[in-house]
Every structure is written in C-alpha cells, then in structure tokens.
C-alpha cells in the first residue's frame, strides 16, 4: 500500500480534480481511496464516486490523502500526480 498527501492550491474548487481522480482510477487494477478528515471514499469510475468525493467539501489548503493498494499502485499514483501537475490546482504537501 502506498499513501500520498496533497492539498488544493487553487480557489477554483475541487470538481475538475474529483473527475480526474475518478476517471484515472478506472485505468488501474489497484484500489484507490481518497481520505479527508477521517472519511474515506473509494475512487471507482461512477457518477456516485464523483459525488462522494465532492461531498467531502475539501477546501483550499486542506490536506487529503490518496491510498493505492494493488499490483499497479505506483503507476496509478504517478499518473494522478502527473495529472495534478498539469492542472496546477493541487500539490504535494
């Protein structure tokens, strides 16, 4: 299992990153979980998963964690980090 911590650096909200997280998770076999303030949401490719992530109410500057567990967990987290970097709305803490 791998876990990384991130935080939002933009005031534009979390809708685009939430959609990216859910769509990226569909490309990997590993189980990906986003955790914020003790609440965990599994990132599977569904509209409900996007709504679950959005309902967490992650605010700019607040840290959140993404856990990956499985055969391609390193690749999954690297892909997420690459997307975050391109979007310039989230960074590693």
mmCIF file of C-alpha atoms in Angstrom:
data_model
loop_
_atom_site.group_PDB
_atom_site.id
_atom_site.type_symbol
_atom_site.label_atom_id
_atom_site.label_comp_id
_atom_site.label_asym_id
_atom_site.label_seq_id
_atom_site.Cartn_x
_atom_site.Cartn_y
_atom_site.Cartn_z
ATOM 1 C CA UNK A 1 0.000 0.000 0.000
ATOM 2 C CA UNK A 2 1.179 3.496 -0.872
ATOM 3 C CA UNK A 3 -0.221 6.697 0.559
ATOM 4 C CA UNK A 4 0.441 10.290 -0.529
ATOM 5 C CA UNK A 5 -0.748 13.575 0.892
ATOM 6 C CA UNK A 6 -1.898 16.523 -1.244
ATOM 7 C CA UNK A 7 -3.622 19.868 -0.834
ATOM 8 C CA UNK A 8 -5.534 22.222 -3.112
ATOM 9 C CA UNK A 9 -3.594 25.362 -4.046
ATOM 10 C CA UNK A 10 -6.358 26.963 -6.126
ATOM 11 C CA UNK A 11 -9.622 28.598 -5.137
ATOM 12 C CA UNK A 12 -11.381 27.203 -8.211
ATOM 13 C CA UNK A 13 -12.837 24.245 -6.316
ATOM 14 C CA UNK A 14 -12.444 20.514 -6.484
ATOM 15 C CA UNK A 15 -14.805 19.482 -9.319
ATOM 16 C CA UNK A 16 -12.140 19.080 -12.031
ATOM 17 C CA UNK A 17 -9.688 17.241 -9.750
ATOM 18 C CA UNK A 18 -12.514 14.982 -8.494
ATOM 19 C CA UNK A 19 -13.477 13.992 -12.027
ATOM 20 C CA UNK A 20 -9.828 13.409 -12.935
ATOM 21 C CA UNK A 21 -9.279 11.210 -9.870
ATOM 22 C CA UNK A 22 -12.292 9.050 -10.631
ATOM 23 C CA UNK A 23 -11.564 8.708 -14.359
ATOM 24 C CA UNK A 24 -7.873 7.952 -13.734
ATOM 25 C CA UNK A 25 -8.747 5.287 -11.168
ATOM 26 C CA UNK A 26 -10.649 3.354 -13.855
ATOM 27 C CA UNK A 27 -7.398 2.771 -15.756
ATOM 28 C CA UNK A 28 -5.759 0.756 -12.977
ATOM 29 C CA UNK A 29 -6.377 -2.510 -11.167
ATOM 30 C CA UNK A 30 -5.326 -1.103 -7.799
ATOM 31 C CA UNK A 31 -7.873 0.060 -5.279
ATOM 32 C CA UNK A 32 -7.625 3.847 -4.892
ATOM 33 C CA UNK A 33 -9.102 5.598 -1.872
ATOM 34 C CA UNK A 34 -9.278 9.313 -1.087
ATOM 35 C CA UNK A 35 -9.377 10.189 2.616
ATOM 36 C CA UNK A 36 -10.267 13.581 4.058
ATOM 37 C CA UNK A 37 -10.919 14.372 7.718
ATOM 38 C CA UNK A 38 -11.355 10.696 8.584
ATOM 39 C CA UNK A 39 -13.830 9.943 5.782
ATOM 40 C CA UNK A 40 -12.709 7.570 3.032
ATOM 41 C CA UNK A 41 -14.157 7.418 -0.495
ATOM 42 C CA UNK A 42 -13.248 4.671 -2.934
ATOM 43 C CA UNK A 43 -12.355 6.053 -6.345
ATOM 44 C CA UNK A 44 -14.213 3.883 -8.816
ATOM 45 C CA UNK A 45 -15.446 5.096 -12.174
ATOM 46 C CA UNK A 46 -19.014 6.143 -11.448
ATOM 47 C CA UNK A 47 -21.081 9.289 -11.084
ATOM 48 C CA UNK A 48 -21.699 8.317 -7.457
ATOM 49 C CA UNK A 49 -17.964 8.244 -6.776
ATOM 50 C CA UNK A 50 -17.588 11.791 -8.149
ATOM 51 C CA UNK A 51 -20.481 12.934 -5.951
ATOM 52 C CA UNK A 52 -18.948 11.185 -2.925
ATOM 53 C CA UNK A 53 -15.641 12.990 -3.491
ATOM 54 C CA UNK A 54 -17.385 16.336 -3.967
ATOM 55 C CA UNK A 55 -19.486 15.815 -0.828
ATOM 56 C CA UNK A 56 -16.310 15.740 1.270
ATOM 57 C CA UNK A 57 -16.090 19.516 0.877
ATOM 58 C CA UNK A 58 -12.312 19.665 0.513
ATOM 59 C CA UNK A 59 -11.255 23.308 0.872
ATOM 60 C CA UNK A 60 -8.167 25.105 -0.455
ATOM 61 C CA UNK A 61 -5.149 24.446 1.748
ATOM 62 C CA UNK A 62 -6.661 21.422 3.498
ATOM 63 C CA UNK A 63 -4.610 18.222 3.257
ATOM 64 C CA UNK A 64 -6.122 14.997 1.937
ATOM 65 C CA UNK A 65 -4.638 11.551 1.311
ATOM 66 C CA UNK A 66 -4.822 9.147 -1.587
ATOM 67 C CA UNK A 67 -4.095 5.488 -0.878
ATOM 68 C CA UNK A 68 -3.349 2.930 -3.550
ATOM 69 C CA UNK A 69 -3.228 -0.790 -2.950
ATOM 70 C CA UNK A 70 -2.583 -3.329 -5.659
ATOM 71 C CA UNK A 71 -0.301 -4.527 -8.391
ATOM 72 C CA UNK A 72 -0.089 -1.179 -10.230
ATOM 73 C CA UNK A 73 -0.354 1.187 -7.250
ATOM 74 C CA UNK A 74 2.875 3.036 -8.048
ATOM 75 C CA UNK A 75 1.784 3.669 -11.638
ATOM 76 C CA UNK A 76 -1.681 4.799 -10.517
ATOM 77 C CA UNK A 77 -0.325 7.364 -8.066
ATOM 78 C CA UNK A 78 2.257 8.569 -10.569
ATOM 79 C CA UNK A 79 -0.475 9.107 -13.145
ATOM 80 C CA UNK A 80 -2.549 11.055 -10.618
ATOM 81 C CA UNK A 81 0.462 13.198 -9.726
ATOM 82 C CA UNK A 82 1.140 13.870 -13.407
ATOM 83 C CA UNK A 83 -2.454 14.993 -13.929
ATOM 84 C CA UNK A 84 -2.361 17.165 -10.790
ATOM 85 C CA UNK A 85 0.841 18.780 -12.041
ATOM 86 C CA UNK A 86 -0.714 19.600 -15.421
ATOM 87 C CA UNK A 87 -3.845 21.020 -13.791
ATOM 88 C CA UNK A 88 -1.851 23.226 -11.390
ATOM 89 C CA UNK A 89 -4.581 23.114 -8.752
ATOM 90 C CA UNK A 90 -3.129 20.540 -6.361
ATOM 91 C CA UNK A 91 0.321 19.906 -4.962
ATOM 92 C CA UNK A 92 2.146 17.539 -2.663
ATOM 93 C CA UNK A 93 2.391 18.661 0.931
#
